[in-house]
Short mmCIF file of C-alpha atoms and ligand atoms in Angstrom, two decimals:
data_model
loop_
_atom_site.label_atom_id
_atom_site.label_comp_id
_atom_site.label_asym_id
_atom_site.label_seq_id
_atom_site.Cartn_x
_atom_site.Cartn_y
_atom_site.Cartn_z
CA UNK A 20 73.60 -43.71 72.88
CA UNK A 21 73.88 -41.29 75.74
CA UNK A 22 73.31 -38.30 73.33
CA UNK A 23 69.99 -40.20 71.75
CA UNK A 24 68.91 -40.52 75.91
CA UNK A 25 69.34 -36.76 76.67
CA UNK A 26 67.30 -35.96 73.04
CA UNK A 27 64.69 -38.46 74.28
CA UNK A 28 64.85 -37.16 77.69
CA UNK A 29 63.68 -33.83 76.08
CA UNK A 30 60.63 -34.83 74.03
CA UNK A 31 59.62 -36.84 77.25
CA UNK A 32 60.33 -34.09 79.18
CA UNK A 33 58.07 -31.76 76.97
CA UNK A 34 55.49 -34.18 76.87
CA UNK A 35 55.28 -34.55 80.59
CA UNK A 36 55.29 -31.10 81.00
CA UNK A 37 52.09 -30.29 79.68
CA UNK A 38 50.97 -26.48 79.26
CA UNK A 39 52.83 -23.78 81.34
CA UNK A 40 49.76 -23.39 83.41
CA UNK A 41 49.94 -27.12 84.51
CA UNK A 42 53.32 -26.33 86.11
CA UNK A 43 55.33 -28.89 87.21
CA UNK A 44 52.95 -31.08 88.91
CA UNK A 45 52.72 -34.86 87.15
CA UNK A 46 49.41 -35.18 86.99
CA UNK A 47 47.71 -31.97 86.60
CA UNK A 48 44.16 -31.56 87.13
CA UNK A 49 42.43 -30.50 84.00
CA UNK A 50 40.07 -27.38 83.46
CA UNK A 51 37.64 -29.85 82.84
CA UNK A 52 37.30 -32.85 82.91
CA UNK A 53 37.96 -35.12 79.45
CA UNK A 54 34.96 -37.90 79.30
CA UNK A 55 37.17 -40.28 80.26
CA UNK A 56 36.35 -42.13 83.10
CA UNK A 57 39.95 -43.23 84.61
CA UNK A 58 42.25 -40.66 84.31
CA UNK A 59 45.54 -43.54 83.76
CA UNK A 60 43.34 -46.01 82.21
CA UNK A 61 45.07 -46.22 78.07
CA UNK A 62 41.92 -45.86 76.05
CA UNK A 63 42.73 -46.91 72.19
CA UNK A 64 39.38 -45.87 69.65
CA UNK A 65 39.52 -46.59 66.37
CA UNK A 66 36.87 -44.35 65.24
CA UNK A 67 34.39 -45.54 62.90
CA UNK A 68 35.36 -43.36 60.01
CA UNK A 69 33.95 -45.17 57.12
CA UNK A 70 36.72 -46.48 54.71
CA UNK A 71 39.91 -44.97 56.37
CA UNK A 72 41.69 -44.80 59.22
CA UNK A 73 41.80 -42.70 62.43
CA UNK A 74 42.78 -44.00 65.77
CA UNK A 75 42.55 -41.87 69.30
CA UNK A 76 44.44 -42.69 71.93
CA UNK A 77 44.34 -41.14 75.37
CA UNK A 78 46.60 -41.90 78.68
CA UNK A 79 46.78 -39.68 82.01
CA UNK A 80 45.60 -36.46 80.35
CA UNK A 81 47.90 -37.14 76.81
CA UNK A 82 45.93 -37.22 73.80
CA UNK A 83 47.69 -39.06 70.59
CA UNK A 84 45.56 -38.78 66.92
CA UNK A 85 47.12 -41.31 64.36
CA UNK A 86 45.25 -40.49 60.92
CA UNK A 87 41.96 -38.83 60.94
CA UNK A 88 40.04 -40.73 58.32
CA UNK A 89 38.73 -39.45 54.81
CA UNK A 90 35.97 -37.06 55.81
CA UNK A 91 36.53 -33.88 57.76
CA UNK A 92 32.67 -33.36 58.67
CA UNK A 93 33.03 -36.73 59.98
CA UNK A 94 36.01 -36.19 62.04
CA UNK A 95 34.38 -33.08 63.26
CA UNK A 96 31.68 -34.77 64.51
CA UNK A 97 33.43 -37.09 66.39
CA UNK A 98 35.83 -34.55 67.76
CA UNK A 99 32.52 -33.18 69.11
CA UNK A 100 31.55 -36.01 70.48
CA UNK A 101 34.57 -36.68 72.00
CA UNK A 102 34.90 -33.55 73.79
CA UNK A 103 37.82 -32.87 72.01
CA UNK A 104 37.40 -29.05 70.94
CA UNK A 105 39.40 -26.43 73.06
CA UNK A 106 41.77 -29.02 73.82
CA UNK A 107 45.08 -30.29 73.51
CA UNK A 108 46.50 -33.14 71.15
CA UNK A 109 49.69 -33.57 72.05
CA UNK A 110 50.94 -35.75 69.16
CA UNK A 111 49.75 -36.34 65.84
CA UNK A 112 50.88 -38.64 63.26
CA UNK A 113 49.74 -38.97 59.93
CA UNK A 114 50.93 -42.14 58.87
CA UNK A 115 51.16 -41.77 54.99
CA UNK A 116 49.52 -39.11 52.45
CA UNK A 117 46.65 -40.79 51.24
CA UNK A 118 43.23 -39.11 51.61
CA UNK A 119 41.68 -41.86 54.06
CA UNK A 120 44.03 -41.33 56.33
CA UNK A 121 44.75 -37.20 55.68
CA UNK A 122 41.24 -35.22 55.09
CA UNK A 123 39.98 -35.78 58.71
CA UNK A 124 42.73 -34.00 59.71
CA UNK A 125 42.21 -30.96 58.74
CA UNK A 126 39.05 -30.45 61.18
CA UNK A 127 42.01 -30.43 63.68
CA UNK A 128 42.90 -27.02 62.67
CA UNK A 129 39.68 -25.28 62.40
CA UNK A 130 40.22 -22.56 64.43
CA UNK A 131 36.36 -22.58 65.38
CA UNK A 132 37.62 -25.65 67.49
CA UNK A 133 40.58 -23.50 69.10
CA UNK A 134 42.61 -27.37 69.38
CA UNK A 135 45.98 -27.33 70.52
CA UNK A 136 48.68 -29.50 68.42
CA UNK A 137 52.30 -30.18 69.72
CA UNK A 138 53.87 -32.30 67.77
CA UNK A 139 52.81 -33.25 64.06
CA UNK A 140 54.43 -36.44 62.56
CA UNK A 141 54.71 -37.49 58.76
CA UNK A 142 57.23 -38.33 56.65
CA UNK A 143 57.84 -35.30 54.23
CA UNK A 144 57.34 -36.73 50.84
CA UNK A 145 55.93 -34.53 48.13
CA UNK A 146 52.79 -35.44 47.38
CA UNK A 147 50.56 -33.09 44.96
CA UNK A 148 46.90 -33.31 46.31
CA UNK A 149 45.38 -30.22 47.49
CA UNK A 150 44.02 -31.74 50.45
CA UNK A 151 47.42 -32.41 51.60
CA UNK A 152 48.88 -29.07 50.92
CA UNK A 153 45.85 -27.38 52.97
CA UNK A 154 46.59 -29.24 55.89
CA UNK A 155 50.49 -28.81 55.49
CA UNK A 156 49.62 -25.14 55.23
CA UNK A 157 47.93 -25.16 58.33
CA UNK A 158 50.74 -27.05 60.12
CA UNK A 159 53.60 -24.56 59.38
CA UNK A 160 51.21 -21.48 60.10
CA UNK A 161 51.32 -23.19 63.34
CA UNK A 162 55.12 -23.76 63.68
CA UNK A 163 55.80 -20.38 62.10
CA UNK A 164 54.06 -19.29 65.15
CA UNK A 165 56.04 -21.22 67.87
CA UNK A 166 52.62 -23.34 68.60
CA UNK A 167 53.54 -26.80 67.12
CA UNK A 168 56.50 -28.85 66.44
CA UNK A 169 56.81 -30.94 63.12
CA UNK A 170 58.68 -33.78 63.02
CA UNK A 171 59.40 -35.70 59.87
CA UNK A 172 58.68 -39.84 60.69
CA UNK A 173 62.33 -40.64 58.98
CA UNK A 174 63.93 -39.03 61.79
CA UNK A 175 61.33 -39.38 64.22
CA UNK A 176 63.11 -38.02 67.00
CA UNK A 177 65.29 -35.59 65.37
CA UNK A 178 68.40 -36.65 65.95
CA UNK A 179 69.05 -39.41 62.96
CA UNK A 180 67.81 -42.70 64.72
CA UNK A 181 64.97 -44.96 63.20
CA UNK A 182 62.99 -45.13 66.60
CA UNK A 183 61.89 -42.35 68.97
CA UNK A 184 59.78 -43.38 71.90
CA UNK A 185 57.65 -40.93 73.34
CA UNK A 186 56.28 -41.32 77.21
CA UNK A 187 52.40 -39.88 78.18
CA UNK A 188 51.86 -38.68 81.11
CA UNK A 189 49.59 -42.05 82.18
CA UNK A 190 53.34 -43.52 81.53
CA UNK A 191 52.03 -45.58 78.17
CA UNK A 192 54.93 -45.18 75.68
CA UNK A 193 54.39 -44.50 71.82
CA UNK A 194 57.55 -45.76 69.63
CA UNK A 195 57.46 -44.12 66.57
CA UNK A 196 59.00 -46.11 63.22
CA UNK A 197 60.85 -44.59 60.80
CA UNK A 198 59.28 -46.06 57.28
CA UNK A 199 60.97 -48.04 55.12
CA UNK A 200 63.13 -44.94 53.10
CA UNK A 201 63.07 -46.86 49.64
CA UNK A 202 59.12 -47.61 49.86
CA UNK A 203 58.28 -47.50 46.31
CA UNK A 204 54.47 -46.05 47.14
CA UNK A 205 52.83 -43.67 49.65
CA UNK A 206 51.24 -47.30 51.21
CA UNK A 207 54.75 -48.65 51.69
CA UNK A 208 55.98 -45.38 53.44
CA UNK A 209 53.50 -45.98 56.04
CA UNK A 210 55.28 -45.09 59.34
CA UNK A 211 54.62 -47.66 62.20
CA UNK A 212 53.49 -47.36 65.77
CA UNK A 213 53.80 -49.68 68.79
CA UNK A 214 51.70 -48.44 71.67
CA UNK A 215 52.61 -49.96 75.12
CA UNK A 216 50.77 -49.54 78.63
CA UNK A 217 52.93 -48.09 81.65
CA UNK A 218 52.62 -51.84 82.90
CA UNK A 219 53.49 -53.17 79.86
CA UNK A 220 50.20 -55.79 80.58
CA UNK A 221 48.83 -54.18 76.68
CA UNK A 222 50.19 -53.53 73.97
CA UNK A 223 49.10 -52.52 69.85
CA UNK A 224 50.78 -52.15 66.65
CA UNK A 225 49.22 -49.55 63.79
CA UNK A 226 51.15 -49.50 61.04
CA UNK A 227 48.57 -47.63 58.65
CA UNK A 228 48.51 -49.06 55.58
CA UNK A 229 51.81 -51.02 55.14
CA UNK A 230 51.95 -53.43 52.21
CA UNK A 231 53.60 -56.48 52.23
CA UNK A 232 57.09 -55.05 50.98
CA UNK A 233 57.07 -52.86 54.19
CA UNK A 234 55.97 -55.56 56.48
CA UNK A 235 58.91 -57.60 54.87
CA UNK A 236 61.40 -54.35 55.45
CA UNK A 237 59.98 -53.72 59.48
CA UNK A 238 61.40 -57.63 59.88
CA UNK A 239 63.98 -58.26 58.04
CA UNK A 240 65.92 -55.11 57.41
CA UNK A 241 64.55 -52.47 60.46
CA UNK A 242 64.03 -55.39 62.95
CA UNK A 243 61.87 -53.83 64.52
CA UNK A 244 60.78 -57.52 65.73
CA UNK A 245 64.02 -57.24 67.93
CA UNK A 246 63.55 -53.23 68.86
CA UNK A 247 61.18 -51.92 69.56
CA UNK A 248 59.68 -55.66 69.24
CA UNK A 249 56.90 -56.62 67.34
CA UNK A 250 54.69 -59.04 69.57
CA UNK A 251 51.34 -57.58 70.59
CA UNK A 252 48.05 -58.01 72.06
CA UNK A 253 46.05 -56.10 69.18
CA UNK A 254 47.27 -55.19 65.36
CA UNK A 255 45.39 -52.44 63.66
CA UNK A 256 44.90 -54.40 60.44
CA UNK A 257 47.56 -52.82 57.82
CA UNK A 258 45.31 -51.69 54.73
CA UNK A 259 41.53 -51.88 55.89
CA UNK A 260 41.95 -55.72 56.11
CA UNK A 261 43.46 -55.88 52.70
CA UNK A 262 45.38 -59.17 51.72
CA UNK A 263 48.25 -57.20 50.67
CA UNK A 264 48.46 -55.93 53.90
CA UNK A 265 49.69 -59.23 55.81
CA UNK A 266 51.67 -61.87 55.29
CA UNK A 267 52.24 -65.56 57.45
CA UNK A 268 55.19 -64.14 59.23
CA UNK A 269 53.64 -60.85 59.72
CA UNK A 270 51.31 -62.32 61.93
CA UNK A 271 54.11 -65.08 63.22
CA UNK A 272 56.02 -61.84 64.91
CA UNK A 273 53.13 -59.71 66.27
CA UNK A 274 51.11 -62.91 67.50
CA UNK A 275 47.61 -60.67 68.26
CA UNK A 276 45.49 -61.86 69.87
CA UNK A 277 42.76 -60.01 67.96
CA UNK A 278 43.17 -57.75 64.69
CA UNK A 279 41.08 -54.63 64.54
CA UNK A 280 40.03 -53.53 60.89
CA UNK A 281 38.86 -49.91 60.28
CA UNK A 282 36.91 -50.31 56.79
CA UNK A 283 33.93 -49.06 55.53
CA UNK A 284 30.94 -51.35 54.59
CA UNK A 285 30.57 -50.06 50.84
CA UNK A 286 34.24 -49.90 49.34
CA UNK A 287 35.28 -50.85 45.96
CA UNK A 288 38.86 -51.78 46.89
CA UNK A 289 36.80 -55.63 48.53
CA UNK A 290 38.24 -55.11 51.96
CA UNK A 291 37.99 -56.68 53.89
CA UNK A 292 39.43 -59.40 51.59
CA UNK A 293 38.58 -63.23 52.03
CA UNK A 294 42.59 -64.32 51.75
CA UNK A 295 43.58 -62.04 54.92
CA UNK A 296 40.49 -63.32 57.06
CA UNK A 297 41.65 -66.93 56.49
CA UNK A 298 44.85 -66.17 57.30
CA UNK A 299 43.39 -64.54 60.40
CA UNK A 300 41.28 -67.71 60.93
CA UNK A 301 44.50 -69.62 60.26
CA UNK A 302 46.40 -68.30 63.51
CA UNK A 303 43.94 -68.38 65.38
CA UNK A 304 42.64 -64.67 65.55
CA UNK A 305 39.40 -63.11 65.69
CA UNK A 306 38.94 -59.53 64.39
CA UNK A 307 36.58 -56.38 65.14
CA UNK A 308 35.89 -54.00 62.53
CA UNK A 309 34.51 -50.52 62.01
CA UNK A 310 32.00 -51.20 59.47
CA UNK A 311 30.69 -53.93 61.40
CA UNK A 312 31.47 -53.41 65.53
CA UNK A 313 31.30 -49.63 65.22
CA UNK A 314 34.46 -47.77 66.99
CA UNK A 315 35.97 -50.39 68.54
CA UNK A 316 37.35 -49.25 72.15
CA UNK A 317 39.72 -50.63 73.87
CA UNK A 318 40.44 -49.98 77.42
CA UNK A 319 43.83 -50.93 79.54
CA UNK A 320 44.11 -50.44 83.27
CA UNK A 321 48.14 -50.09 82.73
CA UNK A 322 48.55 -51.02 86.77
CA UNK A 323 49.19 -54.69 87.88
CA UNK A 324 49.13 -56.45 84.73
CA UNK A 325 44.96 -55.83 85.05
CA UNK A 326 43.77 -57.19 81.62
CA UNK A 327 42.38 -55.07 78.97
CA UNK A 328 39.03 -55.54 77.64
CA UNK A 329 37.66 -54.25 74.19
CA UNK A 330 34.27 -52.53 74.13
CA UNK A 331 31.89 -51.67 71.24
CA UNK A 332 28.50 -51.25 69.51
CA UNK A 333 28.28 -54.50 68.10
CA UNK A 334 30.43 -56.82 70.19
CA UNK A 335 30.26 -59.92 68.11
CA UNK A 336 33.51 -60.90 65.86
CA UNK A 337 34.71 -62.58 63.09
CA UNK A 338 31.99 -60.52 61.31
CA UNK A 339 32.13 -60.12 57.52
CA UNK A 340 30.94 -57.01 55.45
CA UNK A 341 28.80 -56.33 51.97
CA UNK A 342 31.92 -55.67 50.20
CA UNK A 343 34.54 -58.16 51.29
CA UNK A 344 35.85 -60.30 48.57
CA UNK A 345 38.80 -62.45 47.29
CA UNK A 346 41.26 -60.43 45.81
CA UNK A 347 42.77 -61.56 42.58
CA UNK A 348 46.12 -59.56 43.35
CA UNK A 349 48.99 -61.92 42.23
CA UNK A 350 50.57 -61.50 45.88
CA UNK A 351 47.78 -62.66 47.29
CA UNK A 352 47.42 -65.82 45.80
CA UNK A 353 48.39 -67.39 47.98
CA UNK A 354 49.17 -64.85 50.76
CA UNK A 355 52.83 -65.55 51.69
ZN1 LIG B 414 44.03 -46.31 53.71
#
């Protein structure tokens, strides 16, 4: 235990630390100023990326990308937007090699956009798309050059334990899963995050796109219900709202109270699908999503319990899309 504090105690440490230029002081100012108006405030977007997945999340000057959707124009763009370009992201994770959650990524590491990465997460498996093997090309020019640390998701932290907990310098802590190692598809290797404010008064759990043998593994076998605990204000809806992608226990442990969906209006896959919005309906919990909201913001004081409050486009719920349908998938019938 005391050996997986001190390794802990050095990703915090190099977390907190910032650039060399920012010195030692906490809270440095920056160059200029990120367009975010309250510099402690945890800001969670999940980016309206069409049919994939990309999540920003920013905290005290700390800038965390999980995914980066399926379209790296689009993920330019919004890096644009976002003021993003000539700055630092201090962690990335990349929660499992499919291309809605991979392509975006690679806009990262345009060097036009001259973005710093410190830490990359993934889990290593081989996986043969060239998309995948461009990005992981760029990534190891980067560590070959001392700029970025990689970090493989089933050893999180480097030093053989299933959780590694990373603190931002606005003091909201990242735990970062190790997948379920016998995950029979790239979907079940999804690696899992639990965000949590520095006041603890907000907290979300994005576990990409997770299928229901993974959910099953997080609780019964990693118990990660018990650490790093699995009850949350917000879920990022495993799978784009698919029914495979939650089960009645599922939602028993993270007890949301709302699910946001990233999912793009025209999909074929028929997400999101009617059996995991009744089961939504059935505990009680409304849901944003992309297609429908636009990028769904969500902004947490993290000081005296002051509550969060979710901003977007569209601010009406329960919303359904042009594609959503029943799925016919045998585990889904019913949902269990
Ligand atoms: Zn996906």
């Amino acid at each position: 235990m005391k050996h997986l504090a001190a390794l802990l105690a050095v990703v915090v440490a190099a977390l907190s630390a910032g650039s060399s230029s920012e010195g030692a002081t906490r809270r440095p100012a920056p160059v200029s100023p990120p367009p975010f108006a309250v510099r402690d405030t945890l800001v969670v977007r999940v980016l309206d990326v069409g049919q994939g997945d990309a999540t920003l999340i920013t905290n005290g000057g700390s800038r965390v990308l999980i995914d980066g959707g399926p379209d790296e124009a689009r993920m330019g763009a919004l890096l644009d937007s976002l003021g993003i370009d000539g700055q630092t992201i201090d962690v990335v994770i990349l929660t499992h090699q499919h291309a809605d959650h991979l392509v975006g990524l690679r806009a990262l590491f345009e060097s036009r956009r001259n973005i710093a990465v410190r830490y990359f997460f993934e889990n290593g498996d081989p996986y043969t798309a060239a998309n995948l093997r461009h990005l992981r090309d760029s990534i190891a020019a980067r560590v070959a050059r001392h700029e970025l640390v990689y970090r493989d998701t089933d050893d999180p932290c480097a030093n053989g334990q299933p959780l590694c907990t990373i603190t931002l310098k606005g003091g909201a802590k990242l735990h970062i899963m190790r997948p379920d190692p016998a995950g029979h598809d790239p979907n079940d290797r999804s690696t899992a995050v639990k965000l949590v404010a520095a006041d603890s008064s907000f907290t979300m759990w994005i576990a990409g796109d997770a299928e229901q043998d993974a959910i099953g593994w997080f609780l019964n076998e990693a118990h990660y219900d018990r650490n790093p605990g699995m009850h949350v204000d917000v879920l990022k809806a495993d799978h784009h709202g698919s029914c495979n992608g939650v089960t009645n226990a599922y939602l028993s442990a993270l007890a949301p109270s709302i699910v946001v969906a990233s999912v793009g209006a025209v999909n074929s896959y028929g997400h999101m699908h009617e059996q995991a919005k009744a089961l939504y309906v059935a505990h009680h919990v409304p849901w944003y999503r992309t297609d429908q909201n636009g990028t769904i913001e969500i902004r947490a004081p993290g000081a005296n319990g002051a509550r969060y409050s979710v901003h977007a486009r569209n601010p009406h719920t329960d919303l359904s899309g042009p594609s959503d349908r029943v799925s016919t998938q045998p585990q889904c019938n019913p949902v269990p």
